[in-house]
Short mmCIF file of C-alpha atoms in Angstrom, two decimals:
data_model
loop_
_atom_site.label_atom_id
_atom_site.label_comp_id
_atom_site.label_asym_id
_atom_site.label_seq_id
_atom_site.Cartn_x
_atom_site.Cartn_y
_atom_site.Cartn_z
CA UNK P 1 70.02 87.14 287.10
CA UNK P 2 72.28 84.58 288.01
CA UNK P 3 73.83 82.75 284.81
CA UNK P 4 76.33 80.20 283.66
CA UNK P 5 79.99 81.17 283.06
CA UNK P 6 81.86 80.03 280.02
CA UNK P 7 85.48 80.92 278.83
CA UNK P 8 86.77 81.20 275.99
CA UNK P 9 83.72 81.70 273.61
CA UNK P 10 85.64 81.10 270.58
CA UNK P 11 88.81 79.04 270.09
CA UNK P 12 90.93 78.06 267.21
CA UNK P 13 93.30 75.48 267.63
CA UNK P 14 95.93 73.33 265.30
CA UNK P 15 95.32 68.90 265.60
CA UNK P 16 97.27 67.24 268.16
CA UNK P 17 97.33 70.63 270.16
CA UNK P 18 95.81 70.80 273.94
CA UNK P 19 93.01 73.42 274.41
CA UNK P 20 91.11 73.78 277.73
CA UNK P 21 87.63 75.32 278.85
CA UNK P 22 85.98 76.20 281.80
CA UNK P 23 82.69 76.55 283.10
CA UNK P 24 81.32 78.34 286.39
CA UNK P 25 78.09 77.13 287.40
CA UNK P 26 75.18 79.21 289.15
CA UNK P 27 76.04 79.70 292.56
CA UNK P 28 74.65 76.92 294.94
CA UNK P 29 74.51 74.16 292.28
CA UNK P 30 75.31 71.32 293.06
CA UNK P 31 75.40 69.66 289.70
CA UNK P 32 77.37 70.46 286.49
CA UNK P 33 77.12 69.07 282.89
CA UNK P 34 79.36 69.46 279.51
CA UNK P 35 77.45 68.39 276.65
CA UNK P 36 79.25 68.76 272.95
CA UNK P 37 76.52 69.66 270.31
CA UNK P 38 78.09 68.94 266.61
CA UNK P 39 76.69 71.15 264.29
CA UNK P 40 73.64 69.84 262.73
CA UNK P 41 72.95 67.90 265.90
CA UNK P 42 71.45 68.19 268.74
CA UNK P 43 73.73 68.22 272.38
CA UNK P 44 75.39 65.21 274.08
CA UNK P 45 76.50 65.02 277.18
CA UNK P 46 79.87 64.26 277.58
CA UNK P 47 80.06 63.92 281.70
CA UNK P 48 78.28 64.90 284.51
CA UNK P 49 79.20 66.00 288.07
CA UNK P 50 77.54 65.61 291.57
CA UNK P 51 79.34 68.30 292.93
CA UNK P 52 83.52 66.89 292.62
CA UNK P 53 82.08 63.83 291.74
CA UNK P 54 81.35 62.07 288.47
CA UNK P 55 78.44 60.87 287.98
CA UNK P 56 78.37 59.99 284.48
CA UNK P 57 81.02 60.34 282.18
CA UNK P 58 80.34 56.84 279.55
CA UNK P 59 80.32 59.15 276.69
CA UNK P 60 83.48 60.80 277.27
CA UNK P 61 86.12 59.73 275.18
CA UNK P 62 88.82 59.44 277.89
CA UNK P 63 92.12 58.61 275.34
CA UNK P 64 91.74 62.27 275.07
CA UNK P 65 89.37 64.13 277.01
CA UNK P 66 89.45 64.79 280.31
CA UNK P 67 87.36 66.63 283.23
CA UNK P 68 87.66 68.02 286.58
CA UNK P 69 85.60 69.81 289.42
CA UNK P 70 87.90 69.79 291.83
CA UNK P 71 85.95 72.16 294.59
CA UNK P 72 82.82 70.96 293.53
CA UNK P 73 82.18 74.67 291.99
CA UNK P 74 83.99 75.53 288.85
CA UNK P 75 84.84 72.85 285.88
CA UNK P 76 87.33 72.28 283.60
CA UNK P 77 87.29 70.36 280.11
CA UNK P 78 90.18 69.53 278.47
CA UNK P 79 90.91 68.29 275.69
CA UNK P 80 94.83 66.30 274.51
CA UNK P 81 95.41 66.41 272.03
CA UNK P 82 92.96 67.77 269.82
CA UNK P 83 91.56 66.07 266.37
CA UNK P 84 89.40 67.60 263.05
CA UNK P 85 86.44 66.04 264.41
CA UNK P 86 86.39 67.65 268.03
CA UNK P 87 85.24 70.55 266.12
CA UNK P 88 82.08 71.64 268.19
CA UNK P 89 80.18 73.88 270.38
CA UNK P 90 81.02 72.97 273.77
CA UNK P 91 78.12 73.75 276.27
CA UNK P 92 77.99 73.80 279.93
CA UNK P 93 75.10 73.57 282.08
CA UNK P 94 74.06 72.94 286.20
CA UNK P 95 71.49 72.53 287.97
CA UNK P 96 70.22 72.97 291.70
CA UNK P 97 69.94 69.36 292.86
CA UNK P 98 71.35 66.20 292.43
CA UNK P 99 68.99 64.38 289.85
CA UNK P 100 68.96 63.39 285.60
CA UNK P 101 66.43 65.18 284.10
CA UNK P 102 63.77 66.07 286.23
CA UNK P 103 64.89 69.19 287.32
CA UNK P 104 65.81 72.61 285.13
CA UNK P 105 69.53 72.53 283.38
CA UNK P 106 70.26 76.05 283.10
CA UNK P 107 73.09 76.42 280.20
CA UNK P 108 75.80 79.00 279.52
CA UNK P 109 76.64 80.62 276.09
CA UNK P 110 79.47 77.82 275.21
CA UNK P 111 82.82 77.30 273.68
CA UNK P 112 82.94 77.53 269.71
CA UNK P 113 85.90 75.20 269.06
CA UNK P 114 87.66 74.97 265.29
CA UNK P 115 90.16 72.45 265.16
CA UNK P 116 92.39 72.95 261.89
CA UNK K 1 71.83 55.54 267.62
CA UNK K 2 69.38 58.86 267.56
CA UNK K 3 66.77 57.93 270.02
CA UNK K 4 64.93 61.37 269.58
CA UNK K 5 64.58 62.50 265.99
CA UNK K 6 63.18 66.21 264.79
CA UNK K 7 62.83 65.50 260.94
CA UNK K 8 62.18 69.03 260.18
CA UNK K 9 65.22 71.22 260.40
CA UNK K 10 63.36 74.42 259.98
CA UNK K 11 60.14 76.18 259.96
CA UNK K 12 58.46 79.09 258.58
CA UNK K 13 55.43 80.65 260.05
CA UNK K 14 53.64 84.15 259.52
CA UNK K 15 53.57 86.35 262.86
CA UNK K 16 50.13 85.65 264.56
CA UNK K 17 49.51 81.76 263.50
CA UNK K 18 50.16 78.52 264.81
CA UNK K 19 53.75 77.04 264.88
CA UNK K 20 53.84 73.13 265.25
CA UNK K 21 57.24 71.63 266.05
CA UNK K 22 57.18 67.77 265.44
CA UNK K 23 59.72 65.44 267.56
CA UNK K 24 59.63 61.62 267.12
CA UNK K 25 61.14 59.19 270.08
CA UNK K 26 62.31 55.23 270.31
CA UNK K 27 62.91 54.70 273.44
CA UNK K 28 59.79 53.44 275.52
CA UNK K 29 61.57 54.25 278.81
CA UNK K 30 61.49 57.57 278.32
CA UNK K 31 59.22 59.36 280.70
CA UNK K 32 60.05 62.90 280.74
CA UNK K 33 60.26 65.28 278.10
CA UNK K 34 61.02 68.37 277.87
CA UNK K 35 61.47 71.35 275.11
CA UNK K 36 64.50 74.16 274.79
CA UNK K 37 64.88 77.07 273.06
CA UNK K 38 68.26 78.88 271.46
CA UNK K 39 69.26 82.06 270.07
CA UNK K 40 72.33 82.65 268.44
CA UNK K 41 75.56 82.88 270.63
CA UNK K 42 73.72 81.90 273.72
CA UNK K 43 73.04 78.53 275.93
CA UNK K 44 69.70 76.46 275.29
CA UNK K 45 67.12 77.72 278.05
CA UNK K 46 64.28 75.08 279.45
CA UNK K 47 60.55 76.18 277.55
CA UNK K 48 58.10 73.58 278.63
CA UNK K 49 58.01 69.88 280.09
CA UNK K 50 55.77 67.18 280.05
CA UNK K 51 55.80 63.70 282.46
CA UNK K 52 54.33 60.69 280.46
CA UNK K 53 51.35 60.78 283.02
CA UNK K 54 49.76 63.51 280.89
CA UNK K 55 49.25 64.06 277.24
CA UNK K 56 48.89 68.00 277.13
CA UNK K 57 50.63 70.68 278.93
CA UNK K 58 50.54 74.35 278.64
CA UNK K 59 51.98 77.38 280.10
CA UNK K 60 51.22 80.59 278.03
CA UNK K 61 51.41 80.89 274.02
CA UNK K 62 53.14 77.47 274.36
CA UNK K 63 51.31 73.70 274.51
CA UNK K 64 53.14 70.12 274.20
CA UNK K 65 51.08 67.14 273.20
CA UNK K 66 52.08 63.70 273.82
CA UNK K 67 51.03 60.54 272.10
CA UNK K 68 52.64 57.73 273.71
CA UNK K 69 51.01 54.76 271.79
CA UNK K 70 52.81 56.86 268.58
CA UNK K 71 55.80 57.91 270.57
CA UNK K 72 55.31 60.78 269.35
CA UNK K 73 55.39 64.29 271.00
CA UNK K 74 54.80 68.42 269.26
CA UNK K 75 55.30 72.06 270.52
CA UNK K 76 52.52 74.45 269.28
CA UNK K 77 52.84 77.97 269.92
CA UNK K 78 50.18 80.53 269.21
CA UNK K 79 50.02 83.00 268.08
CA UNK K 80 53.81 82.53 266.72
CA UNK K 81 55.62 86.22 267.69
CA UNK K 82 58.94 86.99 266.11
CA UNK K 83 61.08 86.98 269.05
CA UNK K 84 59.98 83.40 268.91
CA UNK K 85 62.66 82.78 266.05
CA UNK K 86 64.78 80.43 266.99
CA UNK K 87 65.74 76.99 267.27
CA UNK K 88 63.69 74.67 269.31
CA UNK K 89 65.00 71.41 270.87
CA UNK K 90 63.26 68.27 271.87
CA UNK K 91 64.41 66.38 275.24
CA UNK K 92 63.94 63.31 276.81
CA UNK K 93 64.64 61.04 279.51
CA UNK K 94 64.33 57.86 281.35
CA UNK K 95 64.04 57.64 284.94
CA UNK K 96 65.43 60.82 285.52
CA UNK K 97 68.14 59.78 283.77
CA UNK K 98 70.46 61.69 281.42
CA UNK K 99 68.68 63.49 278.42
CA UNK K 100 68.72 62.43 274.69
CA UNK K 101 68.03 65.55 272.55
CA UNK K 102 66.97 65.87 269.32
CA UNK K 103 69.11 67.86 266.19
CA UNK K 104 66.85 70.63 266.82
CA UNK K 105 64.23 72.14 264.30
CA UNK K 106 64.91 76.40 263.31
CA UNK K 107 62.29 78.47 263.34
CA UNK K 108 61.99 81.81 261.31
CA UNK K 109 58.89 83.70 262.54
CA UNK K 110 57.96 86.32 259.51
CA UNK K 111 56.35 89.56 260.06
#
């Protein structure tokens, strides 16, 4: 069964250091979110892509975080440099068509990031 | 600003009766909802939907009721099983827009 991709699953960093994740999407779709869930809350999503294209990225906090998709397959989050509170799960997800909502996000496992 | 609130963070049910997962929303543009369920260490996978054309939906052991005069939605399952523990997400979204999620509501299914 065809799933989503995420690497690392778990990372440690120190503040003000640069970490970096990545996300491969099913195969075929076309459209790839990264959503940050704090713990206790519920996930947000930080930017979407229409294949290389962004879509949506309002909630990103682009002093500091940035995203590419360069192919229009496989993602990369990154984040420079890192503060306490970017402490999170970092989830990925895609879907088959270009749309919001309307059509099933299928999510991978995500990245566990500590910042100490 | 939360648009969609769960205000229980967990649940406890006996295996075999009803589970009923509450989820409260603001926004009146919402018109799609949707619920997701997590295990530990993996990704949030879709359960059930509902458009704001209907009021019920069901697929299975799982139903989700919506009241849109009370903006108000809920997830029963019956009868609750115990690989049913987990936590359960409400979703929604306006115009096929992005979704707003709630903070999730854990549920511990006893045997």
């Amino acid at each position: 069964e065809a799933e989503v991709a995420q690497s690392p699953r778990y990372k440690i960093t120190e503040k003000s250091q640069a970490v970096a994740f990545w996300c491969d999407p099913i195969s075929g779709h076309a459209t790839l979110y990264w959503y940050r869930q704090i713990l206790g809350q519920g996930p947000e999503l930080l930017v979407q892509f229409q294949d290389e294209s962004v879509v949506d990225d309002s909630q990103l906090p682009k002093d500091r975080f940035s995203a590419e998709r360069l192919k229009g397959v496989d993602s990369t989050l990154k984040i420079q440099p890192a503060e306490l509170g970017d402490s999170a799960m970092y989830l990925c997800a895609s879907s088959l068509v270009p749309s919001g909502a309307y059509n099933e996000q299928f999510f991978g496992p995500g990245t566990r990031l500590t910042v100490l | 600003d939360q648009q969609v609130k769960q205000n229980s963070p967990s649940l406890s049910v006996q295996e075999g009766r009803i589970s009923i997962l509450n989820c409260d929303y603001t926004n009146s543009m919402f018109d799609y909802f949707l619920w997701y369920k997590k295990y530990p260490a993996e990704g949030p996978t879709f359960l059930i939907s509902i458009s704001s054309i209907k009021d019920k939906n069901e697929d299975g052991r799982f139903t989700v009721f919506l009241n849109k005069s009370a903006k108000h939605l809920s997830l029963h399952i019956v009868p609750s099983q115990p690989g049913d523990s987990a936590v359960y997400f409400c979703a929604a979204s306006p115009c096929d827009y992005k979704l707003s999620f709630g903070a999730g509501t854990t549920v511990t299914v006893r045997a």
